[in-house]
Tab-separated table of C-alpha atoms in Angstrom:
chain	number	residue	atom	x	y	z
S	1149	UNK	CA	113.578	73.501	98.203
S	1150	UNK	CA	110.950	75.860	96.812
S	1151	UNK	CA	112.942	76.636	93.659
S	1152	UNK	CA	110.106	75.885	91.233
S	1153	UNK	CA	107.617	78.020	93.147
S	1154	UNK	CA	110.069	80.917	93.411
S	1155	UNK	CA	110.772	80.749	89.682
S	1156	UNK	CA	107.013	80.710	89.029
S	1157	UNK	CA	106.526	83.758	91.268
S	1158	UNK	CA	109.375	85.655	89.629
S	1159	UNK	CA	107.934	84.894	86.180
S	1160	UNK	CA	104.575	86.240	87.357
S	1161	UNK	CA	106.266	89.412	88.558
S	1162	UNK	CA	107.981	89.851	85.189
S	1163	UNK	CA	104.590	89.539	83.486
S	1164	UNK	CA	103.146	92.151	85.861
S	1165	UNK	CA	100.887	89.618	87.569
S	1166	UNK	CA	101.403	90.947	91.085
S	1167	UNK	CA	98.286	89.321	92.565
S	1168	UNK	CA	99.271	85.907	91.223
S	1169	UNK	CA	102.827	86.386	92.451
S	1170	UNK	CA	101.550	87.199	95.944
S	1171	UNK	CA	99.546	83.968	95.948
S	1172	UNK	CA	102.613	82.029	94.784
S	1173	UNK	CA	104.922	83.526	97.406
S	1174	UNK	CA	102.298	83.003	100.129
S	1175	UNK	CA	102.442	79.349	99.118
S	1176	UNK	CA	106.250	79.417	99.365
S	1177	UNK	CA	106.215	80.776	102.915
S	1178	UNK	CA	103.407	78.447	103.956
S	1179	UNK	CA	105.268	75.375	102.711
S	1180	UNK	CA	108.724	76.662	103.703
S	1181	UNK	CA	108.148	79.083	106.626
S	1182	UNK	CA	111.875	79.498	107.322
S	1183	UNK	CA	112.749	80.387	103.722
S	1184	UNK	CA	113.815	84.026	104.041
S	1185	UNK	CA	113.856	84.770	100.321
S	1186	UNK	CA	110.193	83.789	100.024
S	1187	UNK	CA	109.331	86.238	102.806
S	1188	UNK	CA	111.550	88.872	101.178
S	1189	UNK	CA	109.821	88.647	97.804
S	1190	UNK	CA	106.413	88.602	99.475
S	1191	UNK	CA	107.344	91.739	101.456
S	1192	UNK	CA	108.332	93.553	98.275
S	1193	UNK	CA	105.078	92.534	96.592
S	1194	UNK	CA	103.042	93.767	99.542
S	1195	UNK	CA	105.012	96.999	99.381
S	1196	UNK	CA	104.104	97.413	95.710
S	1197	UNK	CA	100.435	96.870	96.602
S	1198	UNK	CA	100.797	99.443	99.439
S	1199	UNK	CA	99.849	96.812	102.006
S	1200	UNK	CA	102.231	98.274	104.551
S	1201	UNK	CA	101.456	96.138	107.599
S	1202	UNK	CA	101.766	92.929	105.572
S	1203	UNK	CA	105.013	94.203	104.048
S	1204	UNK	CA	106.499	94.979	107.471
S	1205	UNK	CA	105.443	91.569	108.788
S	1206	UNK	CA	107.017	89.807	105.801
S	1207	UNK	CA	110.238	91.849	106.061
S	1208	UNK	CA	110.348	90.925	109.762
S	1209	UNK	CA	110.043	87.243	108.870
S	1210	UNK	CA	112.690	87.597	106.162
S	1211	UNK	CA	115.010	89.218	108.708
S	1212	UNK	CA	114.306	86.497	111.262
S	1213	UNK	CA	115.241	83.747	108.793
S	1214	UNK	CA	117.840	85.726	106.855
S	1215	UNK	CA	120.570	83.105	107.022
S	1216	UNK	CA	119.959	82.369	103.301
S	1217	UNK	CA	119.574	85.957	102.093
S	1218	UNK	CA	123.183	87.088	101.576
S	1219	UNK	CA	122.807	89.839	98.967
S	1220	UNK	CA	119.377	91.097	100.084
S	1221	UNK	CA	120.154	91.078	103.798
S	1222	UNK	CA	121.424	94.642	104.163
S	1223	UNK	CA	118.464	96.115	102.276
S	1224	UNK	CA	115.792	94.719	104.583
S	1225	UNK	CA	116.220	97.348	107.345
S	1226	UNK	CA	116.206	100.310	104.960
S	1227	UNK	CA	113.216	98.972	103.012
S	1228	UNK	CA	111.304	98.397	106.232
S	1229	UNK	CA	112.199	101.850	107.549
S	1230	UNK	CA	110.897	103.395	104.329
S	1231	UNK	CA	107.547	101.652	104.787
S	1232	UNK	CA	107.316	102.519	108.478
S	1233	UNK	CA	108.114	106.175	107.766
S	1234	UNK	CA	105.291	106.277	105.225
S	1235	UNK	CA	102.736	105.291	107.882
S	1236	UNK	CA	100.723	107.989	109.607
S	1237	UNK	CA	101.831	108.139	112.332
S	1238	UNK	CA	105.030	106.101	112.076
S	1239	UNK	CA	105.096	103.439	114.822
S	1240	UNK	CA	107.996	104.565	117.015
S	1241	UNK	CA	108.619	101.160	118.616
S	1242	UNK	CA	108.991	99.493	115.231
S	1243	UNK	CA	111.086	102.408	113.961
S	1244	UNK	CA	113.456	101.944	116.885
S	1245	UNK	CA	113.856	98.253	116.180
S	1246	UNK	CA	114.589	98.798	112.494
S	1247	UNK	CA	116.903	101.785	113.080
S	1248	UNK	CA	119.016	99.527	115.293
S	1249	UNK	CA	119.086	96.885	112.558
S	1250	UNK	CA	119.942	99.483	109.902
S	1251	UNK	CA	122.894	100.756	111.942
S	1252	UNK	CA	124.702	97.492	111.218
S	1253	UNK	CA	124.775	98.413	107.511
S	1254	UNK	CA	124.816	102.213	107.801
S	1255	UNK	CA	128.300	102.683	106.358
S	1256	UNK	CA	127.383	100.559	103.322
S	1257	UNK	CA	124.214	102.510	102.561
S	1258	UNK	CA	124.078	105.196	99.885
S	1259	UNK	CA	123.324	108.735	101.049
S	1260	UNK	CA	119.530	108.497	100.694
S	1261	UNK	CA	119.365	105.470	103.006
S	1262	UNK	CA	121.672	107.161	105.517
S	1263	UNK	CA	119.414	110.219	105.532
S	1264	UNK	CA	116.360	108.021	106.031
S	1265	UNK	CA	117.964	106.297	109.040
S	1266	UNK	CA	118.862	109.689	110.512
S	1267	UNK	CA	115.317	110.984	109.909
S	1268	UNK	CA	113.860	107.932	111.638
S	1269	UNK	CA	116.168	108.517	114.600
S	1270	UNK	CA	114.893	112.107	114.868
S	1271	UNK	CA	111.279	110.923	114.862
S	1272	UNK	CA	112.024	108.416	117.617
S	1273	UNK	CA	113.712	111.040	119.804
S	1274	UNK	CA	110.771	113.488	119.587
């Protein structure tokens, strides 16, 4: 298990060393490509760095391997939708995929996430 690497990456994040943390989590997903949490942390780091395409790709990989993500699982669709909606123009095909995934958790989302899902649906339908 990549426990030591994940702990190292989280410590780097706490110290504000985002670039180092990205390198560490890239190592996690290279060594353990099916480890969803590694992809999840990497996606969040890419999001912080405004590397939207990399963030979406990493969230997609986290979703694909999400069997070990319990608590983070329901946030992946809303986080990915947020990134996709910030792109100009938002990619409608990807929006459609992630809206469908978000619907599974819609009732659990707070109001702002519900509104974001509804906004994405409106963009897709136009």
